[in-house]
GROMACS .gro file of C-alpha atoms in nm:
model
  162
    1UNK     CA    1  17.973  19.705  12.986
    2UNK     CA    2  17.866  20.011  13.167
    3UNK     CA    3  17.838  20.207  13.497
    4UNK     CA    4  17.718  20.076  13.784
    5UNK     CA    5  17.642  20.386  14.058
    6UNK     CA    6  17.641  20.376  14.406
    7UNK     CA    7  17.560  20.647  14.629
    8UNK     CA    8  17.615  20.666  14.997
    9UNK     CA    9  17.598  20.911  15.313
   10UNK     CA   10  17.706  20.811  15.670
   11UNK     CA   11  17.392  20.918  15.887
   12UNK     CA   12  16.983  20.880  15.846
   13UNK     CA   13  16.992  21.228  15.888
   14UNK     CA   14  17.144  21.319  15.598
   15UNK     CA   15  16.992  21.047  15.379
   16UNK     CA   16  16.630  21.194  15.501
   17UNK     CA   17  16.746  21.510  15.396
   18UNK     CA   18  16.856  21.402  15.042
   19UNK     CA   19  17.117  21.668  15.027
   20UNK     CA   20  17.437  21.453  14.994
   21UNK     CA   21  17.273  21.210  14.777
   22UNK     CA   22  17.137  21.498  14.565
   23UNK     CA   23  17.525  21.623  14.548
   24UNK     CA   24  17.681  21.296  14.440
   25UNK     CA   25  17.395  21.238  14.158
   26UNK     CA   26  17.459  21.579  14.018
   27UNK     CA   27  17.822  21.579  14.020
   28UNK     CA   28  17.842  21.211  13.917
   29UNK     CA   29  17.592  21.300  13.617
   30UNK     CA   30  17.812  21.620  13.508
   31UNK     CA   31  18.036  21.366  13.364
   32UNK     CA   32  17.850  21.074  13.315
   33UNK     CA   33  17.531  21.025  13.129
   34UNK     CA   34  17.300  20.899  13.415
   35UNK     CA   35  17.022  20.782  13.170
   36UNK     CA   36  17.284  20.534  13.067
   37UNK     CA   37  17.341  20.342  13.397
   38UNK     CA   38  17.314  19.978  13.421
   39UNK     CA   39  17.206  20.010  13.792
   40UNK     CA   40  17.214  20.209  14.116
   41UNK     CA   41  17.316  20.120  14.501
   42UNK     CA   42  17.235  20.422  14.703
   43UNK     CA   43  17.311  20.324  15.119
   44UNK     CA   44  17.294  20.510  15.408
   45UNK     CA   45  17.602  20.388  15.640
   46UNK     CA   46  17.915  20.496  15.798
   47UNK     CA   47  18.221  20.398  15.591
   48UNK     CA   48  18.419  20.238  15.892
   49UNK     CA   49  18.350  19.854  15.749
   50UNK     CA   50  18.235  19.809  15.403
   51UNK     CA   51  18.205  19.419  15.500
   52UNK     CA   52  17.878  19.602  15.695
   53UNK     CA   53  17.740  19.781  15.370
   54UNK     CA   54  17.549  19.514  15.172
   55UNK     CA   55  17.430  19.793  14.897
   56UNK     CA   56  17.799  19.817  14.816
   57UNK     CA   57  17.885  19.441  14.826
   58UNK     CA   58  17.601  19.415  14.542
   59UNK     CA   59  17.727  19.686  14.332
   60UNK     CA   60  18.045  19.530  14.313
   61UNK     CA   61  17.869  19.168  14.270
   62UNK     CA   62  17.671  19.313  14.002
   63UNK     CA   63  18.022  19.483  13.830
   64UNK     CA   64  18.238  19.172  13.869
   65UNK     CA   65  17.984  18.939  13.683
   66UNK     CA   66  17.884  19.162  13.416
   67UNK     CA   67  18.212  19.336  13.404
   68UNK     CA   68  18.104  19.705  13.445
   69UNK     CA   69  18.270  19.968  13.576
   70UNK     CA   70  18.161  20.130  13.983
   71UNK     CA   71  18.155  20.485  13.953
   72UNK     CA   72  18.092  20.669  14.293
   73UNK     CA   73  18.113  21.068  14.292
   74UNK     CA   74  18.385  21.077  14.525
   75UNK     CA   75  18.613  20.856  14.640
   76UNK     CA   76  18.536  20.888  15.013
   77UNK     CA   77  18.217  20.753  14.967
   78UNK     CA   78  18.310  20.432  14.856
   79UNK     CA   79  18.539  20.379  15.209
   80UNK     CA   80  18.765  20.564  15.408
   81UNK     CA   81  19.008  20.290  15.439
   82UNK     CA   82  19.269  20.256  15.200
   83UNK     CA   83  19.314  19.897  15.220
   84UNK     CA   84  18.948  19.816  15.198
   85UNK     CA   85  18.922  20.038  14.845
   86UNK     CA   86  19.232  19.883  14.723
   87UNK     CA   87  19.023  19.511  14.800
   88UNK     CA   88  18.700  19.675  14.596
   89UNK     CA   89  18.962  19.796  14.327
   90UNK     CA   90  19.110  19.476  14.318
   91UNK     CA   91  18.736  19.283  14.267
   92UNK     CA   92  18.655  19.501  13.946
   93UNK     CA   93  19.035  19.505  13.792
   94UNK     CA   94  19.079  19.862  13.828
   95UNK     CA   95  18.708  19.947  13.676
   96UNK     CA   96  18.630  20.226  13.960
   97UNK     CA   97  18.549  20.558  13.821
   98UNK     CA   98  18.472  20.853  14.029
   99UNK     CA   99  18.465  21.231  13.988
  100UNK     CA  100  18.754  21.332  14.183
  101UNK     CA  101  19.019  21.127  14.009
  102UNK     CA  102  19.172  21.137  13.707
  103UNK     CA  103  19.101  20.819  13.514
  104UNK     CA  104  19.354  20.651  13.243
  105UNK     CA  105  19.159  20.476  12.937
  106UNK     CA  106  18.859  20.376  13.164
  107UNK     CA  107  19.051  20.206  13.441
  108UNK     CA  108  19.169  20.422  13.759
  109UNK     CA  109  19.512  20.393  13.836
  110UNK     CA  110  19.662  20.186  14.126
  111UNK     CA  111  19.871  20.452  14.230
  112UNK     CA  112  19.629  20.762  14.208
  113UNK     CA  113  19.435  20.539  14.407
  114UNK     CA  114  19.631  20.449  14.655
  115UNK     CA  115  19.750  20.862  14.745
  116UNK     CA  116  19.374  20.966  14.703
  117UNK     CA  117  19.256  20.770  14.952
  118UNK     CA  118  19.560  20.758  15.159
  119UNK     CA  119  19.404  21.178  15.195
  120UNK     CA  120  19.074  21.027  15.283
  121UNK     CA  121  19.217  20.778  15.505
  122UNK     CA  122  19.422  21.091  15.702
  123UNK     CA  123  19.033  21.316  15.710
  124UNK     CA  124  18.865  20.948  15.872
  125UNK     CA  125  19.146  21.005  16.166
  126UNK     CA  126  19.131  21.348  16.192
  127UNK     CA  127  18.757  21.376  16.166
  128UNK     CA  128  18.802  21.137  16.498
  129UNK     CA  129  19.038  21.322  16.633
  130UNK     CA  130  18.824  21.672  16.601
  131UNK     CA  131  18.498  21.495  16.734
  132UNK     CA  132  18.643  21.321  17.072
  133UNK     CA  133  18.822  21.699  17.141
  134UNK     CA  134  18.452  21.841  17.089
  135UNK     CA  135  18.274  21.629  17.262
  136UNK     CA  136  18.550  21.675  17.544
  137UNK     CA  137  18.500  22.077  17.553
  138UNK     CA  138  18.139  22.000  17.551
  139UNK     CA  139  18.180  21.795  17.889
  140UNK     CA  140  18.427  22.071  18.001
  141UNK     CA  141  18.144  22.303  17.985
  142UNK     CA  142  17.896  22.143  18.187
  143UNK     CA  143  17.709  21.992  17.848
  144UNK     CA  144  17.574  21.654  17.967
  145UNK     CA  145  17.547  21.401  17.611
  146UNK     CA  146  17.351  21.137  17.497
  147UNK     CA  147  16.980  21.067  17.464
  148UNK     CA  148  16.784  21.227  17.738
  149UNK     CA  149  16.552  20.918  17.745
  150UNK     CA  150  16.825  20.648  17.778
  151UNK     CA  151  17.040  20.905  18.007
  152UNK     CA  152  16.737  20.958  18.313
  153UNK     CA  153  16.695  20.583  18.330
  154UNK     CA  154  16.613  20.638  18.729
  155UNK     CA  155  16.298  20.825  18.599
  156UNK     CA  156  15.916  20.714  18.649
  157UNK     CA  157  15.899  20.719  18.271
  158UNK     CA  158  16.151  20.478  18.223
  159UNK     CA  159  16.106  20.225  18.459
  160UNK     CA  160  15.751  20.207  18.283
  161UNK     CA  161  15.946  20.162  17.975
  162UNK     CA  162  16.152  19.935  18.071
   0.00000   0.00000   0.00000
C-alpha cells in the first residue's frame, strides 16, 4: 500500500524560494516516515482548477491503481474547492491523509472532510475578497499596477519589441 505525497504552492515565487515546500515536507514527515514513500508530486499552481494540475492528476492515478493512500500536509493544498476534494476523495475511497485532520483507521472521514474544507473553501473567497479591496486602495492612492513593460506599450522600447 503506502503514501503517495504531493506537495504544492500557488506561485513560482514561492516554489523558487522553497519555503512552503520545505514547510509541508517537514510537517508531513513529523507524522509520517518520509523514507517510506512510494512516490512524490510536488507542483507549483494555483488551486482554482485541479483539472489544470497534472502533478496532482498523477498522484491520484498512481494511488487509485496501486491503491495507496495521498497524503498532502494540509488540506488546502490539495484544492480549495470543496467539491473538487470531495471528487479526489471519492477516486482513492477515502485514502487521503493529511496533517491537519484527524484520520479514522487510515481512511479520512467524509464528514471531517467535507467541514475542513468547507473552512478552506470560505479563506479561497475571502482571500479574493481582501485582494480586489487592496488592489482597489492601491488605485485609490495613485498606485498604477501591472508590469511596467506591458503597461508603457506606447514606448520606443516596446514597439521594438513588439
Amino acid at each position: 500500500m503506502g503514501y503517495v505525497a504531493y506537495f504544492r504552492v500557488s506561485t513560482k515565487s514561492q516554489g523558487e524560494s522553497g519555503l512552503g515546500l520545505e514547510s509541508q515536507r517537514a510537517i508531513m514527515c513529523h507524522y509520517l516516515d518520509c523514507n517510506d514513500l512510494v512516490a512524490e508530486f510536488t507542483e507549483v499552481a494555483s488551486a482554482k482548477d485541479i483539472a489544470g494540475r497534472p502533478k496532482l492528476q498523477e498522484a491520484v492515478a498512481l494511488c487509485v491503481a496501486g491503491g495507496h493512500t495521498l497524503a498532502v500536509a494540509k488540506v488546502d493544498r490539495l484544492s480549495r474547492t470543496t467539491e473538487d476534494a470531495l471528487h479526489i476523495w471519492g477516486q482513492l475511497a477515502g485514502r487521503l491523509w493529511t496533517a491537519d485532520i484527524p484520520q479514522e483507521n487510515g481512511v479520512m472521514p467524509k464528514f471531517q472532510l467535507t467541514l475542513f474544507m468547507a473552512l478552506a473553501d470560505r479563506e479561497r473567497e475571502l482571500i479574493s475578497i481582501r485582494t480586489k479591496a487592496a488592489l482597489e486602495a492601491a488605485r485609490a492612492r495613485g498606485v498604477q499596477l501591472g508590469n511596467p513593460d506591458i503597461l508603457d506599450i506606447g514606448s520606443e522600447d516596446a514597439r521594438q519589441r513588439g
